[in-house]
PDB file of C-alpha atoms in Angstrom:
ATOM      1  CA  UNK K   1      59.516  15.545 -11.647  1.00 54.00           C
ATOM      2  CA  UNK K   2      55.926  15.014 -10.543  1.00 76.00           C
ATOM      3  CA  UNK K   3      54.492  17.208  -7.735  1.00 82.00           C
ATOM      4  CA  UNK K   4      55.166  14.569  -5.069  1.00 87.00           C
ATOM      5  CA  UNK K   5      58.821  14.261  -6.058  1.00 84.00           C
ATOM      6  CA  UNK K   6      59.099  18.051  -6.083  1.00 86.00           C
ATOM      7  CA  UNK K   7      57.885  18.122  -2.467  1.00 90.00           C
ATOM      8  CA  UNK K   8      60.403  15.434  -1.529  1.00 92.00           C
ATOM      9  CA  UNK K   9      63.149  17.341  -3.335  1.00 86.00           C
ATOM     10  CA  UNK K  10      62.336  20.708  -1.786  1.00 87.00           C
ATOM     11  CA  UNK K  11      61.859  19.366   1.762  1.00 90.00           C
ATOM     12  CA  UNK K  12      64.751  16.889   1.817  1.00 89.00           C
ATOM     13  CA  UNK K  13      62.361  13.951   2.021  1.00 91.00           C
ATOM     14  CA  UNK K  14      60.525  15.206   5.104  1.00 93.00           C
ATOM     15  CA  UNK K  15      56.795  15.148   4.463  1.00 93.00           C
ATOM     16  CA  UNK K  16      53.726  15.764   6.572  1.00 93.00           C
ATOM     17  CA  UNK K  17      51.825  12.737   7.843  1.00 93.00           C
ATOM     18  CA  UNK K  18      49.134  13.098   5.170  1.00 94.00           C
ATOM     19  CA  UNK K  19      51.706  13.429   2.409  1.00 94.00           C
ATOM     20  CA  UNK K  20      53.581  10.378   3.699  1.00 94.00           C
ATOM     21  CA  UNK K  21      50.388   8.328   3.443  1.00 95.00           C
ATOM     22  CA  UNK K  22      49.764   9.708  -0.029  1.00 94.00           C
ATOM     23  CA  UNK K  23      53.344   8.886  -1.085  1.00 95.00           C
ATOM     24  CA  UNK K  24      53.125   5.312   0.211  1.00 95.00           C
ATOM     25  CA  UNK K  25      49.785   4.779  -1.512  1.00 95.00           C
ATOM     26  CA  UNK K  26      51.148   6.188  -4.754  1.00 95.00           C
ATOM     27  CA  UNK K  27      54.368   4.171  -4.731  1.00 96.00           C
ATOM     28  CA  UNK K  28      52.798   0.937  -3.514  1.00 97.00           C
ATOM     29  CA  UNK K  29      49.972   1.318  -6.020  1.00 96.00           C
ATOM     30  CA  UNK K  30      52.518   1.661  -8.813  1.00 96.00           C
ATOM     31  CA  UNK K  31      54.408  -1.392  -7.536  1.00 97.00           C
ATOM     32  CA  UNK K  32      51.296  -3.581  -7.209  1.00 97.00           C
ATOM     33  CA  UNK K  33      49.948  -2.628 -10.632  1.00 97.00           C
ATOM     34  CA  UNK K  34      53.381  -3.256 -12.122  1.00 97.00           C
ATOM     35  CA  UNK K  35      53.607  -6.722 -10.579  1.00 97.00           C
ATOM     36  CA  UNK K  36      50.101  -7.457 -11.831  1.00 97.00           C
ATOM     37  CA  UNK K  37      51.186  -6.613 -15.379  1.00 96.00           C
ATOM     38  CA  UNK K  38      53.618  -9.536 -15.321  1.00 96.00           C
ATOM     39  CA  UNK K  39      50.676 -11.955 -15.117  1.00 95.00           C
ATOM     40  CA  UNK K  40      48.839 -10.609 -18.172  1.00 94.00           C
ATOM     41  CA  UNK K  41      49.071 -12.871 -21.249  1.00 92.00           C
ATOM     42  CA  UNK K  42      51.644 -11.773 -23.794  1.00 88.00           C
ATOM     43  CA  UNK K  43      49.724 -13.115 -26.795  1.00 85.00           C
ATOM     44  CA  UNK K  44      46.964 -10.503 -26.467  1.00 85.00           C
ATOM     45  CA  UNK K  45      49.379  -7.677 -27.314  1.00 87.00           C
ATOM     46  CA  UNK K  46      51.716  -9.295 -29.848  1.00 83.00           C
ATOM     47  CA  UNK K  47      50.200  -7.208 -32.654  1.00 86.00           C
ATOM     48  CA  UNK K  48      51.394  -4.062 -30.818  1.00 88.00           C
ATOM     49  CA  UNK K  49      54.754  -5.111 -29.344  1.00 91.00           C
ATOM     50  CA  UNK K  50      56.071  -8.353 -27.940  1.00 91.00           C
ATOM     51  CA  UNK K  51      55.737  -8.572 -24.166  1.00 93.00           C
ATOM     52  CA  UNK K  52      53.933  -5.226 -23.868  1.00 95.00           C
ATOM     53  CA  UNK K  53      52.262  -5.906 -20.463  1.00 95.00           C
ATOM     54  CA  UNK K  54      55.555  -7.054 -18.976  1.00 96.00           C
ATOM     55  CA  UNK K  55      57.398  -4.037 -20.370  1.00 97.00           C
ATOM     56  CA  UNK K  56      54.815  -1.762 -18.765  1.00 97.00           C
ATOM     57  CA  UNK K  57      55.282  -3.778 -15.566  1.00 97.00           C
ATOM     58  CA  UNK K  58      59.033  -3.164 -15.760  1.00 97.00           C
ATOM     59  CA  UNK K  59      58.494   0.584 -15.984  1.00 97.00           C
ATOM     60  CA  UNK K  60      56.094   0.651 -13.032  1.00 97.00           C
ATOM     61  CA  UNK K  61      58.104  -1.705 -10.795  1.00 97.00           C
ATOM     62  CA  UNK K  62      61.478  -0.046 -11.407  1.00 97.00           C
ATOM     63  CA  UNK K  63      59.816   3.355 -11.019  1.00 95.00           C
ATOM     64  CA  UNK K  64      58.414   2.367  -7.621  1.00 96.00           C
ATOM     65  CA  UNK K  65      61.793   0.987  -6.525  1.00 96.00           C
ATOM     66  CA  UNK K  66      63.486   4.215  -7.533  1.00 94.00           C
ATOM     67  CA  UNK K  67      60.792   6.369  -5.890  1.00 95.00           C
ATOM     68  CA  UNK K  68      61.409   4.710  -2.522  1.00 96.00           C
ATOM     69  CA  UNK K  69      65.181   4.831  -2.966  1.00 95.00           C
ATOM     70  CA  UNK K  70      65.037   8.514  -3.970  1.00 93.00           C
ATOM     71  CA  UNK K  71      62.863   9.328  -0.951  1.00 95.00           C
ATOM     72  CA  UNK K  72      65.202   7.449   1.390  1.00 95.00           C
ATOM     73  CA  UNK K  73      68.338   9.232   0.134  1.00 93.00           C
ATOM     74  CA  UNK K  74      66.678  12.654   0.251  1.00 92.00           C
ATOM     75  CA  UNK K  75      65.522  12.075   3.826  1.00 93.00           C
ATOM     76  CA  UNK K  76      68.727  10.559   5.212  1.00 93.00           C
ATOM     77  CA  UNK K  77      71.509  12.478   3.487  1.00 91.00           C
ATOM     78  CA  UNK K  78      70.449  15.544   1.487  1.00 87.00           C
ATOM     79  CA  UNK K  79      69.710  17.877   4.398  1.00 86.00           C
ATOM     80  CA  UNK K  80      73.285  17.415   5.642  1.00 86.00           C
ATOM     81  CA  UNK K  81      75.280  16.902   2.440  1.00 82.00           C
ATOM     82  CA  UNK K  82      73.278  18.814  -0.180  1.00 79.00           C
ATOM     83  CA  UNK K  83      70.829  17.838  -2.918  1.00 79.00           C
ATOM     84  CA  UNK K  84      73.408  16.626  -5.448  1.00 78.00           C
ATOM     85  CA  UNK K  85      76.483  15.093  -3.817  1.00 78.00           C
ATOM     86  CA  UNK K  86      74.705  12.151  -2.121  1.00 83.00           C
ATOM     87  CA  UNK K  87      73.245  10.991  -5.432  1.00 83.00           C
ATOM     88  CA  UNK K  88      76.569  11.220  -7.257  1.00 80.00           C
ATOM     89  CA  UNK K  89      78.211   9.219  -4.486  1.00 80.00           C
ATOM     90  CA  UNK K  90      75.441   6.672  -3.980  1.00 86.00           C
ATOM     91  CA  UNK K  91      74.488   6.178  -7.644  1.00 86.00           C
ATOM     92  CA  UNK K  92      77.940   6.157  -9.270  1.00 83.00           C
ATOM     93  CA  UNK K  93      79.264   2.741  -8.280  1.00 85.00           C
ATOM     94  CA  UNK K  94      75.847   0.942  -8.385  1.00 88.00           C
ATOM     95  CA  UNK K  95      75.227   2.206 -11.927  1.00 89.00           C
ATOM     96  CA  UNK K  96      78.690   1.005 -12.964  1.00 90.00           C
ATOM     97  CA  UNK K  97      78.072  -2.399 -11.382  1.00 92.00           C
ATOM     98  CA  UNK K  98      74.678  -2.756 -13.066  1.00 93.00           C
ATOM     99  CA  UNK K  99      76.092  -1.815 -16.465  1.00 93.00           C
ATOM    100  CA  UNK K 100      78.889  -4.333 -15.904  1.00 94.00           C
ATOM    101  CA  UNK K 101      76.449  -7.091 -14.948  1.00 95.00           C
ATOM    102  CA  UNK K 102      74.187  -6.750 -18.002  1.00 95.00           C
ATOM    103  CA  UNK K 103      76.496  -8.645 -20.415  1.00 95.00           C
ATOM    104  CA  UNK K 104      76.508 -11.562 -17.948  1.00 95.00           C
ATOM    105  CA  UNK K 105      72.723 -11.983 -17.827  1.00 96.00           C
ATOM    106  CA  UNK K 106      71.899 -15.542 -18.994  1.00 94.00           C
ATOM    107  CA  UNK K 107      69.490 -14.583 -21.746  1.00 94.00           C
ATOM    108  CA  UNK K 108      71.140 -16.125 -24.803  1.00 91.00           C
ATOM    109  CA  UNK K 109      68.894 -19.210 -24.900  1.00 93.00           C
ATOM    110  CA  UNK K 110      65.627 -17.441 -24.072  1.00 94.00           C
ATOM    111  CA  UNK K 111      62.925 -16.507 -26.541  1.00 93.00           C
ATOM    112  CA  UNK K 112      63.066 -13.050 -28.107  1.00 92.00           C
ATOM    113  CA  UNK K 113      60.174 -11.801 -25.957  1.00 93.00           C
ATOM    114  CA  UNK K 114      61.593 -13.027 -22.641  1.00 94.00           C
ATOM    115  CA  UNK K 115      65.014 -11.711 -23.574  1.00 96.00           C
ATOM    116  CA  UNK K 116      63.468  -8.323 -24.322  1.00 95.00           C
ATOM    117  CA  UNK K 117      61.608  -8.238 -20.999  1.00 96.00           C
ATOM    118  CA  UNK K 118      64.661  -9.118 -18.895  1.00 97.00           C
ATOM    119  CA  UNK K 119      67.012  -6.715 -20.657  1.00 97.00           C
ATOM    120  CA  UNK K 120      64.419  -3.944 -20.581  1.00 97.00           C
ATOM    121  CA  UNK K 121      64.083  -4.375 -16.801  1.00 97.00           C
ATOM    122  CA  UNK K 122      67.867  -4.301 -16.339  1.00 96.00           C
ATOM    123  CA  UNK K 123      68.429  -1.232 -18.512  1.00 96.00           C
ATOM    124  CA  UNK K 124      65.445   0.636 -17.044  1.00 96.00           C
ATOM    125  CA  UNK K 125      66.578   0.110 -13.454  1.00 95.00           C
ATOM    126  CA  UNK K 126      70.157   0.966 -14.348  1.00 94.00           C
ATOM    127  CA  UNK K 127      69.089   4.172 -16.106  1.00 93.00           C
ATOM    128  CA  UNK K 128      67.564   5.598 -12.919  1.00 91.00           C
ATOM    129  CA  UNK K 129      70.905   5.303 -11.126  1.00 90.00           C
ATOM    130  CA  UNK K 130      72.987   6.298 -14.152  1.00 87.00           C
ATOM    131  CA  UNK K 131      70.952   9.420 -14.954  1.00 84.00           C
ATOM    132  CA  UNK K 132      71.330  10.660 -11.380  1.00 79.00           C
ATOM    133  CA  UNK K 133      75.088  10.128 -11.477  1.00 74.00           C
ATOM    134  CA  UNK K 134      76.124  11.139 -14.996  1.00 65.00           C
ATOM    135  CA  UNK K 135      76.602  14.757 -16.039  1.00 55.00           C
ATOM    136  CA  UNK K 136      78.862  15.715 -13.145  1.00 53.00           C
ATOM    137  CA  UNK K 137      80.145  18.750 -15.043  1.00 52.00           C
ATOM    138  CA  UNK K 138      76.653  20.187 -15.381  1.00 55.00           C
ATOM    139  CA  UNK K 139      75.882  19.639 -11.706  1.00 59.00           C
ATOM    140  CA  UNK K 140      78.932  21.459 -10.387  1.00 58.00           C
ATOM    141  CA  UNK K 141      77.046  24.772 -10.279  1.00 58.00           C
ATOM    142  CA  UNK K 142      74.552  23.336  -7.793  1.00 58.00           C
ATOM    143  CA  UNK K 143      77.008  21.465  -5.592  1.00 57.00           C
ATOM    144  CA  UNK K 144      78.422  24.282  -3.483  1.00 59.00           C
ATOM    145  CA  UNK K 145      77.707  27.982  -2.771  1.00 62.00           C
ATOM    146  CA  UNK K 146      81.478  28.599  -2.602  1.00 63.00           C
ATOM    147  CA  UNK K 147      82.515  30.265  -5.883  1.00 66.00           C
ATOM    148  CA  UNK K 148      86.164  29.245  -5.509  1.00 68.00           C
ATOM    149  CA  UNK K 149      85.198  25.621  -4.975  1.00 64.00           C
ATOM    150  CA  UNK K 150      82.888  25.736  -8.001  1.00 62.00           C
ATOM    151  CA  UNK K 151      85.667  27.181 -10.169  1.00 65.00           C
ATOM    152  CA  UNK K 152      88.040  24.462  -8.981  1.00 63.00           C
ATOM    153  CA  UNK K 153      85.513  21.757  -9.902  1.00 63.00           C
ATOM    154  CA  UNK K 154      84.753  23.393 -13.270  1.00 61.00           C
ATOM    155  CA  UNK K 155      88.475  23.330 -14.041  1.00 64.00           C
ATOM    156  CA  UNK K 156      89.409  19.961 -12.575  1.00 61.00           C
ATOM    157  CA  UNK K 157      86.513  17.656 -13.467  1.00 61.00           C
ATOM    158  CA  UNK K 158      86.605  18.156 -17.278  1.00 62.00           C
ATOM    159  CA  UNK K 159      90.354  17.474 -17.349  1.00 62.00           C
ATOM    160  CA  UNK K 160      89.999  14.091 -15.676  1.00 61.00           C
ATOM    161  CA  UNK K 161      86.800  12.999 -17.410  1.00 62.00           C
ATOM    162  CA  UNK K 162      87.949  14.261 -20.807  1.00 66.00           C
ATOM    163  CA  UNK K 163      91.367  12.644 -20.540  1.00 65.00           C
ATOM    164  CA  UNK K 164      89.898   9.300 -19.533  1.00 67.00           C
ATOM    165  CA  UNK K 165      87.353   9.251 -22.376  1.00 71.00           C
ATOM    166  CA  UNK K 166      90.070  10.211 -24.878  1.00 77.00           C
ATOM    167  CA  UNK K 167      92.309   7.380 -23.712  1.00 75.00           C
ATOM    168  CA  UNK K 168      89.457   4.874 -23.910  1.00 75.00           C
ATOM    169  CA  UNK K 169      88.493   6.005 -27.426  1.00 78.00           C
ATOM    170  CA  UNK K 170      92.105   5.641 -28.559  1.00 83.00           C
ATOM    171  CA  UNK K 171      92.954   2.225 -27.140  1.00 86.00           C
ATOM    172  CA  UNK K 172      89.599   0.404 -27.163  1.00 83.00           C
ATOM    173  CA  UNK K 173      89.590  -0.456 -30.899  1.00 86.00           C
ATOM    174  CA  UNK K 174      92.982  -2.104 -30.448  1.00 88.00           C
ATOM    175  CA  UNK K 175      92.060  -3.936 -27.257  1.00 87.00           C
ATOM    176  CA  UNK K 176      88.848  -5.484 -28.526  1.00 89.00           C
ATOM    177  CA  UNK K 177      90.696  -7.365 -31.236  1.00 89.00           C
ATOM    178  CA  UNK K 178      91.811  -9.741 -28.476  1.00 89.00           C
ATOM    179  CA  UNK K 179      88.194 -10.617 -27.598  1.00 91.00           C
ATOM    180  CA  UNK K 180      86.670 -10.896 -31.068  1.00 90.00           C
ATOM    181  CA  UNK K 181      85.549  -7.342 -31.802  1.00 89.00           C
ATOM    182  CA  UNK K 182      82.337  -5.421 -31.213  1.00 87.00           C
ATOM    183  CA  UNK K 183      80.046  -8.291 -32.224  1.00 90.00           C
ATOM    184  CA  UNK K 184      81.475 -10.713 -29.675  1.00 92.00           C
ATOM    185  CA  UNK K 185      79.792 -10.805 -26.264  1.00 92.00           C
ATOM    186  CA  UNK K 186      83.152 -11.518 -24.615  1.00 93.00           C
ATOM    187  CA  UNK K 187      84.237  -7.977 -25.507  1.00 93.00           C
ATOM    188  CA  UNK K 188      81.484  -6.516 -23.350  1.00 93.00           C
ATOM    189  CA  UNK K 189      82.048  -8.981 -20.531  1.00 94.00           C
ATOM    190  CA  UNK K 190      85.705  -7.968 -20.324  1.00 93.00           C
ATOM    191  CA  UNK K 191      85.895  -4.273 -21.143  1.00 91.00           C
ATOM    192  CA  UNK K 192      82.568  -2.867 -19.960  1.00 90.00           C
ATOM    193  CA  UNK K 193      83.317  -3.626 -16.261  1.00 92.00           C
ATOM    194  CA  UNK K 194      86.877  -2.293 -16.573  1.00 89.00           C
ATOM    195  CA  UNK K 195      85.939   1.041 -18.104  1.00 85.00           C
ATOM    196  CA  UNK K 196      82.659   1.690 -16.286  1.00 87.00           C
ATOM    197  CA  UNK K 197      83.985   0.996 -12.790  1.00 86.00           C
ATOM    198  CA  UNK K 198      87.248   2.862 -13.352  1.00 82.00           C
ATOM    199  CA  UNK K 199      85.356   5.756 -14.974  1.00 77.00           C
ATOM    200  CA  UNK K 200      82.952   6.007 -12.045  1.00 80.00           C
ATOM    201  CA  UNK K 201      85.860   5.922  -9.596  1.00 79.00           C
ATOM    202  CA  UNK K 202      87.668   8.714 -11.441  1.00 73.00           C
ATOM    203  CA  UNK K 203      84.527  10.879 -11.551  1.00 71.00           C
ATOM    204  CA  UNK K 204      83.981  10.423  -7.830  1.00 72.00           C
ATOM    205  CA  UNK K 205      87.643  11.231  -7.217  1.00 71.00           C
ATOM    206  CA  UNK K 206      87.326  14.422  -9.231  1.00 62.00           C
ATOM    207  CA  UNK K 207      84.247  15.589  -7.350  1.00 61.00           C
ATOM    208  CA  UNK K 208      85.037  14.609  -3.779  1.00 61.00           C
ATOM    209  CA  UNK K 209      88.805  15.095  -3.542  1.00 57.00           C
TER     210      UNK K 209
END
């Protein structure tokens, strides 16, 4: 985390007036520069990587979106509910929905460069939510000061998450034969939403019940 995000993390999103101004300037500056990158000509950078300015724009724009979202959640929920639980709860289902939506993006008929830009934006934005939700087992230690509750979570969460992943690994190869296999887009349209949403729901059940 950068120093500004460390301050937001340590103070549950509550900053001094000067630091609030600095945060807004930093985040808005990142957003404006990112939007400006979308208007740079692609041809100038084709020798490096296709769509390079737009890919940089994706990183800056999604980063600014996440910075504001992160600040909002820290300020509204973390002082009351802890530094970890709000993000697992708030990021779990959105990350599952974004992963589920990616196979449905209408990019099949676009050029390679435009397809790359759109998918890069989708995966970059999704990764912010997913990375703050995934790894529940490793976050258990920081979720509660109660040692008995921590031991319960350490025992209970791996059983549910491990069982679910084992079942998916066993039955998925058989199920995808009905949709054309791994190389068929229909496979991802059907099974990605089923397994990601149900997996997120089970993880949230394990942590919060």
